[in-house]
Amino acid sequence: NADAAMYRAKELGRDNVQFYAPELNSKNQEKFLLQEELRNALARGEFVLLYQPQVDLRSGRVFAVEALIRWQHPTLGLISPMKFIPMAEESGLIVPIGDWVLHEACRQNKAWQDAGLPPMMVCVNVSARQFKEPNLISRVVNALKDSGLEAQYLELEVTESLIMQDVDMAVAMMNELQGLGVRISIDDFGTGYSSLSALKTFPVARLKIDKSFINDLATDKNDQAVASAVISLGQKLHLRVIAEGVETDDQVEFLRRNNCDEMQGYHFSKPISAENIAELIDKVRGSG
Ligand code: C2E
Ligand code: MG
Ligand code: MG
Ligand code: MG
């Protein structure tokens, strides 16, 4: 099948002069092959979700997990979403893939609850293309209905740049989602251009400080300024603030000192399988 895709790539490239530039050639071919295979990956069950815990900085409790997709490619191994999500956006495949993520994350969260774990939220990333789909609402309703998960245990993560593409549309959509009882957070906060005056009209529950501001938090004065400004902004707007990409004790220390609410990062746990989440929660519970 890979050979067939390669052959088609060549066929399609026949009249495309650029295609024969040596460098573009191999790059384009690789991309084309992946794009072809991405089309089949869903039907072949090649996607998996990992989950990364989010921890309350005061109580130490895991109150949520973020679902993060991986593509288990039969020959290339595990492929990062950074590589295939942009491709899926481009081709529109993100819509069925995103729908699968939504269903799977809700199903898994309900399964944890049914197994006796304390109820937590599952956070699902939603990309711009998915958000613009007119039937996003009914897709969310269906995922909740099919899984039996209560809406309050689902959160959707959208980015600032997604919202800013069309603020009115985004606010209308977010209001509808909120009406269902689903929560919304703003991912990668600080990297986009959301107007601060617009922010207070957004029906969102949380801001996620982008990890680019967390990396050098222990030493970089500018990052410290941005992080503490986002934390106070959140407090003033009555939004919870979570720091992502937290890896070190120093970073945790800074966040605690500045009254950040929550954290997510390798310091507590990398993204792990659903089974390992159940184990980890049991352990945290056991140790008080
Ligand atoms: P994101 O939503 O901002 O997710 C956080 C990313 O930071 C994840 O990368 C996570 O593994 C990584 N991360 C978490 N803690 C740390 C840390 O302490 N240090 C470092 N260096 N990294 C950390 P991942 O899983 O590779 O996902 C990358 C991006 O792909 C996500 O960024 C999100 O934008 C997108 N993505 C992932 N899953 C989905 C999905 O199901 N649907 C959509 N539309 N996008 C997704
Ligand atoms: Mg996210
Ligand atoms: Mg993020
Ligand atoms: Mg990010």
Coordinates of C-alpha atoms and ligand atoms in Angstrom, one line a residue:
N1 CA 0.0 0.0 0.0
A2 CA 2.9 2.3 0.7
D3 CA 4.2 1.5 -2.7
A4 CA 0.9 2.3 -4.3
A5 CA 0.8 5.6 -2.5
M6 CA 4.3 6.4 -3.7
Y7 CA 3.3 5.5 -7.2
R8 CA 0.3 7.8 -7.0
A9 CA 2.5 10.5 -5.6
K10 CA 4.7 10.2 -8.7
E11 CA 1.7 10.2 -11.0
L12 CA 0.3 13.3 -9.5
G13 CA 3.7 15.0 -9.5
R14 CA 4.2 14.4 -13.2
D15 CA 3.1 17.9 -14.3
N16 CA 4.4 19.6 -11.2
V17 CA 7.9 21.1 -12.0
Q18 CA 8.5 21.8 -8.3
F19 CA 8.0 18.2 -7.5
Y20 CA 11.3 17.3 -9.2
A21 CA 13.4 19.7 -7.2
P22 CA 15.5 17.1 -5.3
E23 CA 14.8 18.4 -1.8
L24 CA 11.2 19.2 -2.2
N25 CA 10.8 15.9 -3.9
S26 CA 11.6 13.6 -0.9
K27 CA 9.9 16.0 1.5
N28 CA 6.7 16.2 -0.5
Q29 CA 6.7 12.5 -1.0
E30 CA 7.1 11.8 2.7
K31 CA 4.3 14.2 3.4
F32 CA 2.1 12.8 0.7
L33 CA 2.6 9.2 1.9
L34 CA 1.7 10.2 5.5
Q35 CA -1.3 12.1 4.3
E36 CA -2.5 9.0 2.4
E37 CA -1.9 6.8 5.4
L38 CA -3.5 9.2 7.8
R39 CA -6.7 8.7 5.8
N40 CA -6.7 5.0 6.7
A41 CA -5.3 5.3 10.2
L42 CA -8.7 5.8 11.9
A43 CA -10.3 2.8 10.3
R44 CA -7.2 0.7 11.2
G45 CA -7.4 1.8 14.8
E46 CA -3.9 3.2 14.8
F47 CA -4.7 6.2 17.1
V48 CA -4.2 6.1 20.8
L49 CA -4.9 8.6 23.6
L50 CA -2.4 9.2 26.4
Y51 CA -3.5 11.2 29.4
Q52 CA -1.5 13.7 31.4
P53 CA -2.7 14.5 34.9
Q54 CA -3.4 18.0 36.1
V55 CA -2.7 18.7 39.7
D56 CA -4.2 21.2 42.2
L57 CA -1.2 23.1 43.6
R58 CA -2.7 23.5 47.0
S59 CA -4.2 20.0 47.7
G60 CA -2.0 17.9 45.4
R61 CA -5.1 16.3 44.1
V62 CA -5.4 15.1 40.4
F63 CA -8.6 16.8 39.4
A64 CA -8.3 16.4 35.6
V65 CA -6.4 14.7 32.8
E66 CA -5.6 16.1 29.3
A67 CA -6.1 13.6 26.4
L68 CA -3.2 13.7 24.0
I69 CA -3.4 11.8 20.8
R70 CA -0.6 9.6 19.3
W71 CA -0.5 7.8 16.0
Q72 CA 0.9 4.3 16.3
H73 CA 2.2 3.9 12.8
P74 CA 2.8 0.2 11.8
T75 CA 6.3 0.9 10.4
L76 CA 7.3 4.4 11.6
G77 CA 6.4 3.8 15.3
L78 CA 4.8 6.5 17.4
I79 CA 4.2 9.7 15.6
S80 CA 3.8 13.0 17.5
P81 CA 0.6 15.1 17.1
M82 CA 2.9 18.1 16.2
K83 CA 3.6 16.2 13.0
F84 CA 0.2 14.9 11.9
I85 CA -2.3 17.3 13.5
P86 CA -1.3 20.1 11.1
M87 CA -1.6 17.7 8.2
A88 CA -5.0 16.5 9.4
E89 CA -6.1 20.2 9.7
E90 CA -5.0 20.8 6.2
S91 CA -6.9 17.9 4.7
G92 CA -10.0 18.2 6.9
L93 CA -9.3 14.7 8.4
I94 CA -9.1 16.5 11.8
V95 CA -12.9 16.4 11.8
P96 CA -13.3 12.6 12.0
I97 CA -10.1 12.2 14.0
G98 CA -11.3 14.9 16.5
D99 CA -14.6 13.2 16.7
W100 CA -12.9 9.9 17.6
V101 CA -10.8 11.7 20.3
L102 CA -13.9 13.2 21.8
H103 CA -15.8 9.9 21.9
E104 CA -12.8 7.9 23.2
A105 CA -11.9 10.5 25.9
C106 CA -15.5 10.6 27.2
R107 CA -15.8 6.8 27.1
Q108 CA -12.5 6.4 29.0
N109 CA -13.4 9.0 31.6
K110 CA -16.8 7.2 32.2
A111 CA -14.9 3.9 32.5
W112 CA -12.6 5.3 35.2
Q113 CA -15.6 6.5 37.1
D114 CA -17.4 3.2 36.7
A115 CA -14.2 1.5 38.0
G116 CA -14.5 3.6 41.2
L117 CA -11.9 6.3 40.6
P118 CA -12.9 9.7 42.0
P119 CA -14.6 11.7 39.2
M120 CA -12.3 14.0 37.3
M121 CA -12.4 16.1 34.2
V122 CA -11.0 15.0 30.8
C123 CA -9.7 17.8 28.7
V124 CA -9.8 17.5 24.9
N125 CA -7.9 19.7 22.5
V126 CA -10.1 21.2 19.8
S127 CA -8.5 22.6 16.7
A128 CA -9.7 25.6 14.6
R129 CA -11.1 23.5 11.8
Q130 CA -13.2 21.4 14.3
F131 CA -14.4 24.5 16.0
K132 CA -15.7 25.9 12.7
E133 CA -17.7 22.8 11.9
P134 CA -21.4 23.8 12.2
N135 CA -22.2 20.5 14.0
L136 CA -19.5 20.6 16.7
I137 CA -22.3 21.0 19.3
S138 CA -24.1 17.9 18.1
R139 CA -20.8 16.0 18.0
V140 CA -20.2 16.9 21.7
V141 CA -23.8 16.0 22.6
N142 CA -23.4 12.6 20.9
A143 CA -20.0 11.9 22.6
L144 CA -21.6 12.6 26.0
K145 CA -24.7 10.6 25.2
D146 CA -22.9 7.6 23.8
S147 CA -20.5 7.5 26.8
G148 CA -22.9 8.4 29.5
L149 CA -20.4 11.0 30.8
E150 CA -21.9 14.0 32.6
A151 CA -21.0 17.2 30.8
Q152 CA -19.3 18.7 33.8
Y153 CA -16.5 16.1 33.4
L154 CA -15.6 17.3 29.9
E155 CA -13.5 20.3 29.2
L156 CA -12.5 21.6 25.7
E157 CA -9.2 23.3 25.2
V158 CA -9.2 26.0 22.5
T159 CA -6.4 28.4 21.7
E160 CA -6.4 32.1 21.8
S161 CA -5.6 32.3 18.1
L162 CA -8.6 30.1 17.3
I163 CA -10.9 32.4 19.2
M164 CA -9.4 35.6 17.7
Q165 CA -10.0 34.3 14.1
D166 CA -13.6 35.1 14.6
V167 CA -14.4 36.4 18.1
D168 CA -18.2 36.6 17.7
M169 CA -18.5 33.2 16.3
A170 CA -16.2 31.7 18.9
V171 CA -18.1 33.4 21.8
A172 CA -21.4 32.1 20.4
M173 CA -20.0 28.6 20.1
M174 CA -18.5 28.7 23.6
N175 CA -21.8 30.0 25.1
E176 CA -23.6 27.0 23.5
L177 CA -21.0 24.6 24.9
Q178 CA -21.2 26.2 28.3
G179 CA -25.0 25.8 28.0
L180 CA -24.5 22.1 27.8
G181 CA -22.5 22.2 30.9
V182 CA -19.2 21.6 29.2
R183 CA -16.2 23.7 30.4
I184 CA -13.8 25.6 28.2
S185 CA -10.2 26.5 28.8
I186 CA -7.8 28.7 26.7
D187 CA -4.7 26.7 25.8
D188 CA -1.2 28.1 25.2
F189 CA -2.3 31.4 26.8
G190 CA 0.1 34.2 26.2
T191 CA 1.2 33.2 22.7
G192 CA -1.7 34.6 20.8
Y193 CA -3.2 38.0 20.6
S194 CA -6.4 37.9 22.6
S195 CA -7.5 41.4 23.5
L196 CA -7.7 41.6 27.2
S197 CA -11.0 43.5 27.0
A198 CA -12.5 40.6 25.0
L199 CA -11.2 38.0 27.4
K200 CA -13.7 39.0 30.1
T201 CA -16.6 38.3 27.7
F202 CA -15.3 34.7 27.0
P203 CA -17.3 32.0 28.8
V204 CA -14.1 30.2 29.8
A205 CA -13.2 28.5 33.1
R206 CA -9.4 28.4 32.9
L207 CA -6.3 29.8 31.4
K208 CA -3.4 27.5 30.6
I209 CA -0.1 29.5 30.7
D210 CA 1.9 28.3 27.7
K211 CA 4.9 26.2 28.5
S212 CA 7.2 28.5 26.6
F213 CA 6.8 30.9 29.6
I214 CA 7.4 28.1 32.1
N215 CA 10.6 26.6 30.7
D216 CA 13.0 29.2 32.1
L217 CA 10.7 30.4 34.8
A218 CA 13.4 30.0 37.5
T219 CA 15.8 32.4 35.9
D220 CA 14.1 34.5 33.2
K221 CA 12.7 37.8 34.5
N222 CA 10.5 38.3 31.5
D223 CA 8.9 34.9 31.8
Q224 CA 8.4 35.5 35.5
A225 CA 6.6 38.8 34.7
V226 CA 4.4 37.1 32.1
A227 CA 3.5 34.2 34.3
S228 CA 2.7 36.3 37.4
A229 CA 0.7 38.7 35.2
V230 CA -1.4 35.9 33.8
I231 CA -2.0 34.5 37.3
S232 CA -3.2 37.8 38.6
L233 CA -5.3 38.4 35.5
G234 CA -6.9 35.0 36.0
Q235 CA -7.6 35.9 39.7
K236 CA -9.2 39.2 38.8
L237 CA -11.4 37.6 36.1
H238 CA -12.3 34.7 38.4
L239 CA -10.7 32.2 36.1
R240 CA -8.5 29.3 37.3
V241 CA -4.9 29.4 36.0
I242 CA -2.9 26.3 35.2
A243 CA 0.8 26.2 34.2
E244 CA 1.7 23.7 31.5
G245 CA 5.1 22.1 30.9
V246 CA 6.1 22.2 34.6
E247 CA 9.3 20.1 35.0
T248 CA 11.3 21.3 38.0
D249 CA 11.0 22.0 41.7
D250 CA 12.0 25.6 41.1
Q251 CA 9.1 26.1 38.7
V252 CA 6.7 24.6 41.2
E253 CA 8.1 26.9 43.9
F254 CA 7.6 30.0 41.8
L255 CA 4.0 29.0 40.9
R256 CA 3.1 28.3 44.5
R257 CA 4.6 31.6 45.6
N258 CA 2.6 33.4 43.0
N259 CA -0.7 31.6 43.9
C260 CA -1.1 29.7 40.7
D261 CA -4.0 27.3 41.0
E262 CA -2.9 24.2 39.1
M263 CA 0.0 22.6 37.2
Q264 CA 0.6 20.0 34.5
G265 CA 3.9 18.7 33.4
Y266 CA 6.7 16.1 33.6
H267 CA 7.4 17.1 37.2
F268 CA 4.3 15.2 38.2
S269 CA 3.8 12.9 35.3
K270 CA 4.3 12.6 31.5
P271 CA 1.3 11.7 29.4
I272 CA 0.6 8.0 30.2
S273 CA -1.8 5.2 29.2
A274 CA -5.3 5.0 30.6
E275 CA -4.3 1.9 32.7
N276 CA -1.4 3.8 34.2
I277 CA -3.7 6.7 35.0
A278 CA -5.9 4.4 37.0
E279 CA -2.8 3.0 38.9
L280 CA -1.4 6.5 39.5
I281 CA -4.7 7.8 40.9
D282 CA -5.0 4.8 43.2
K283 CA -1.4 5.4 44.5
V284 CA -2.0 9.2 45.1
R285 CA -5.2 8.3 46.9
G286 CA -3.5 5.6 49.0
S287 CA -0.7 7.9 50.1
G288 CA -3.3 10.6 51.1
Ligands
C2E1 P1 -1.0 21.2 24.0 O1 -2.4 21.0 24.0 O2 -0.4 22.5 24.4 O3 -0.4 20.0 24.9 C1 0.7 20.1 25.8 C2 1.9 19.5 25.2 O4 3.0 19.6 26.1 C3 1.8 18.0 24.9 O5 2.6 17.6 23.8 C4 2.5 17.4 26.2 O6 3.0 16.1 26.0 C5 3.6 18.4 26.4 N1 4.1 18.5 27.7 C6 3.4 18.3 28.9 N2 4.2 18.5 30.0 C7 5.4 18.8 29.5 C8 6.6 19.1 30.1 O7 6.8 19.1 31.4 N3 7.7 19.4 29.3 C9 7.6 19.3 28.0 N4 8.7 19.6 27.2 N5 6.4 19.1 27.3 C10 5.4 18.8 28.1 P2 2.0 16.6 22.7 O8 1.3 15.5 23.4 O9 3.1 16.3 21.8 O10 0.9 17.5 21.9 C11 1.3 18.6 21.2 C12 0.2 19.4 20.7 O11 -0.6 18.6 19.8 C13 -0.8 19.7 21.8 O12 -0.3 20.9 22.6 C14 -2.1 20.0 21.0 O13 -2.0 21.3 20.5 C15 -2.0 19.0 19.9 N6 -2.8 17.8 20.2 C16 -2.5 16.8 21.0 N7 -3.6 15.9 21.0 C17 -4.6 16.5 20.3 C18 -5.9 16.1 19.9 O14 -6.4 15.1 20.3 N8 -6.6 17.0 19.1 C19 -6.0 18.1 18.6 N9 -6.8 18.9 17.8 N10 -4.8 18.5 18.9 C20 -4.0 17.7 19.7
MG2 MG -3.9 21.3 25.3
MG3 MG -0.9 23.9 25.7
MG4 MG 1.2 23.9 23.3

